[in-house]
CSV table of C-alpha atoms in Angstrom, one decimal:
chain,number,residue,atom,x,y,z
A,1,MET,CA,121.3,80.6,168.3
A,2,PHE,CA,124.5,81.4,170.1
A,3,ALA,CA,124.5,85.2,169.4
A,4,ASN,CA,121.4,87.4,169.1
A,5,TYR,CA,121.9,90.7,167.3
A,6,ASP,CA,119.5,93.5,168.2
A,7,TYR,CA,119.3,96.5,165.7
A,8,THR,CA,116.5,98.4,167.4
A,9,GLU,CA,118.9,101.1,168.8
A,10,PHE,CA,121.0,101.4,165.6
A,11,PRO,CA,123.7,102.7,165.2
A,12,GLU,CA,124.3,100.8,168.4
A,13,VAL,CA,124.0,97.1,167.8
A,14,LYS,CA,123.5,95.0,170.9
A,15,VAL,CA,124.6,91.4,170.8
A,16,THR,CA,123.6,89.1,173.6
A,17,PHE,CA,125.0,85.6,173.9
A,18,ASP,CA,123.1,82.5,174.9
A,19,GLY,CA,125.2,79.5,175.9
A,20,SER,CA,128.2,78.2,174.2
A,21,ILE,CA,129.4,77.9,170.7
A,22,ASN,CA,128.3,74.3,169.9
A,23,ASN,CA,129.8,74.0,166.4
A,24,GLU,CA,131.4,75.9,163.5
A,25,ASN,CA,128.0,76.9,162.2
A,26,ASP,CA,127.3,78.9,165.4
A,27,PHE,CA,130.6,80.9,164.9
A,28,THR,CA,130.0,81.4,161.2
A,29,LEU,CA,126.5,82.8,161.9
A,30,PHE,CA,128.0,85.2,164.4
A,31,ILE,CA,130.6,86.6,162.0
A,32,ASP,CA,128.3,86.6,159.0
A,33,GLN,CA,125.9,89.0,160.8
A,34,TRP,CA,128.9,91.2,161.6
A,35,ARG,CA,130.0,91.1,157.9
A,36,ASN,CA,126.5,92.1,157.0
A,37,LEU,CA,126.8,95.3,159.0
A,38,TYR,CA,129.9,96.2,156.9
A,39,GLU,CA,128.0,95.5,153.7
A,40,ASP,CA,125.4,98.1,154.8
A,41,GLN,CA,128.2,100.7,154.7
A,42,LYS,CA,126.9,102.6,157.8
A,43,GLU,CA,128.8,103.4,160.9
A,44,PHE,CA,127.9,101.4,164.0
A,45,THR,CA,128.9,100.6,167.5
A,46,PHE,CA,128.7,97.3,169.3
A,47,LEU,CA,127.5,96.5,172.8
A,48,PHE,CA,128.4,92.9,173.6
A,49,ASP,CA,126.5,91.6,176.7
A,50,MET,CA,128.4,88.5,177.9
A,51,SER,CA,126.1,87.6,180.8
A,52,GLY,CA,124.6,84.7,179.0
A,53,MET,CA,127.9,83.3,177.5
A,54,GLY,CA,128.8,79.8,178.3
A,55,TYR,CA,132.0,77.9,177.7
A,56,VAL,CA,134.0,78.9,174.6
A,57,ASN,CA,136.7,76.7,173.2
A,58,PRO,CA,139.9,78.8,172.9
A,59,LYS,CA,140.2,77.7,169.3
A,60,TYR,CA,137.6,80.3,168.5
A,61,CYS,CA,140.0,83.0,169.8
A,62,TYR,CA,142.2,82.2,166.9
A,63,LYS,CA,139.3,82.2,164.4
A,64,MET,CA,138.1,85.6,165.9
A,65,ALA,CA,141.6,87.1,165.5
A,66,GLN,CA,141.7,85.9,161.9
A,67,PHE,CA,138.3,87.5,161.3
A,68,ILE,CA,139.4,90.8,162.9
A,69,SER,CA,142.5,90.7,160.6
A,70,GLU,CA,140.2,90.3,157.6
A,71,LEU,CA,138.2,93.3,158.7
A,72,LYS,CA,141.2,95.4,159.1
A,73,GLU,CA,141.9,94.9,155.4
A,74,GLN,CA,138.7,96.8,154.5
A,75,ASP,CA,139.2,100.2,153.1
A,76,ILE,CA,136.6,101.8,155.4
A,77,GLN,CA,136.0,100.7,159.0
A,78,TYR,CA,132.3,101.1,159.8
A,79,LEU,CA,132.7,99.8,163.4
A,80,THR,CA,133.5,102.9,165.5
A,81,SER,CA,133.7,101.4,169.0
A,82,THR,CA,132.9,98.4,171.1
A,83,ARG,CA,131.7,98.1,174.6
A,84,ILE,CA,131.8,94.6,176.2
A,85,ILE,CA,129.9,94.1,179.5
A,86,ASN,CA,129.3,91.4,182.1
A,87,VAL,CA,132.7,89.8,181.5
A,88,ASN,CA,133.8,87.1,183.9
A,89,ARG,CA,137.4,86.0,184.5
A,90,TYR,CA,137.4,83.3,181.9
A,91,LEU,CA,135.9,85.5,179.1
A,92,TYR,CA,138.4,88.3,180.1
A,93,TYR,CA,141.2,85.8,179.5
A,94,LEU,CA,139.9,84.9,176.1
A,95,LEU,CA,139.4,88.5,175.1
A,96,GLN,CA,143.0,89.2,176.1
A,97,LEU,CA,144.1,86.3,174.0
A,98,ILE,CA,142.2,87.6,171.0
A,99,PHE,CA,143.6,91.1,171.3
A,100,ALA,CA,147.2,89.7,171.8
A,101,LEU,CA,146.8,87.9,168.5
A,102,GLN,CA,145.2,90.8,166.7
A,103,GLY,CA,144.4,94.3,167.8
A,104,PRO,CA,140.9,95.4,167.6
A,105,VAL,CA,139.4,97.3,164.6
A,106,ALA,CA,138.1,100.2,166.8
A,107,PRO,CA,138.5,101.2,170.4
A,108,VAL,CA,137.2,98.6,172.9
A,109,ASN,CA,136.0,99.2,176.4
A,110,ILE,CA,135.6,96.1,178.6
A,111,VAL,CA,133.7,96.1,181.9
A,112,TYR,CA,135.4,93.4,184.1
A,113,ASN,CA,134.6,93.0,187.8
A,114,GLY,CA,132.6,96.3,187.6
A,115,GLU,CA,135.6,98.3,186.3
A,116,ASN,CA,136.3,99.7,182.9
A,117,VAL,CA,139.3,98.2,181.2
A,118,ILE,CA,140.5,99.9,178.0
A,119,GLU,CA,142.1,97.4,175.6
A,120,PRO,CA,144.4,98.4,172.7
């Protein structure tokens, strides 16, 4: 599985990535688990660990921006903040692309090159 959700420290949800998105199903499973968190109607935070992330086709940036747009239409935002760690140059570029297309639902802190970068 491309993304592994760990709920043991809830309300912090740690998501680790393993390899690349190989097909639409990988991406769908990733966002379906995110949707499930909203269905639980409990506030949560994300910690995305990108150290195991492989190549990601930029087309998924557009799909992610669309998903964020859908989330923003929700009456209540259960995601309160996101921290993204172990980001390399390529992934940082993709994150910038996503946030240029669609601003985040909640505050985002990215750790890139060992420094915190706050995104809009």
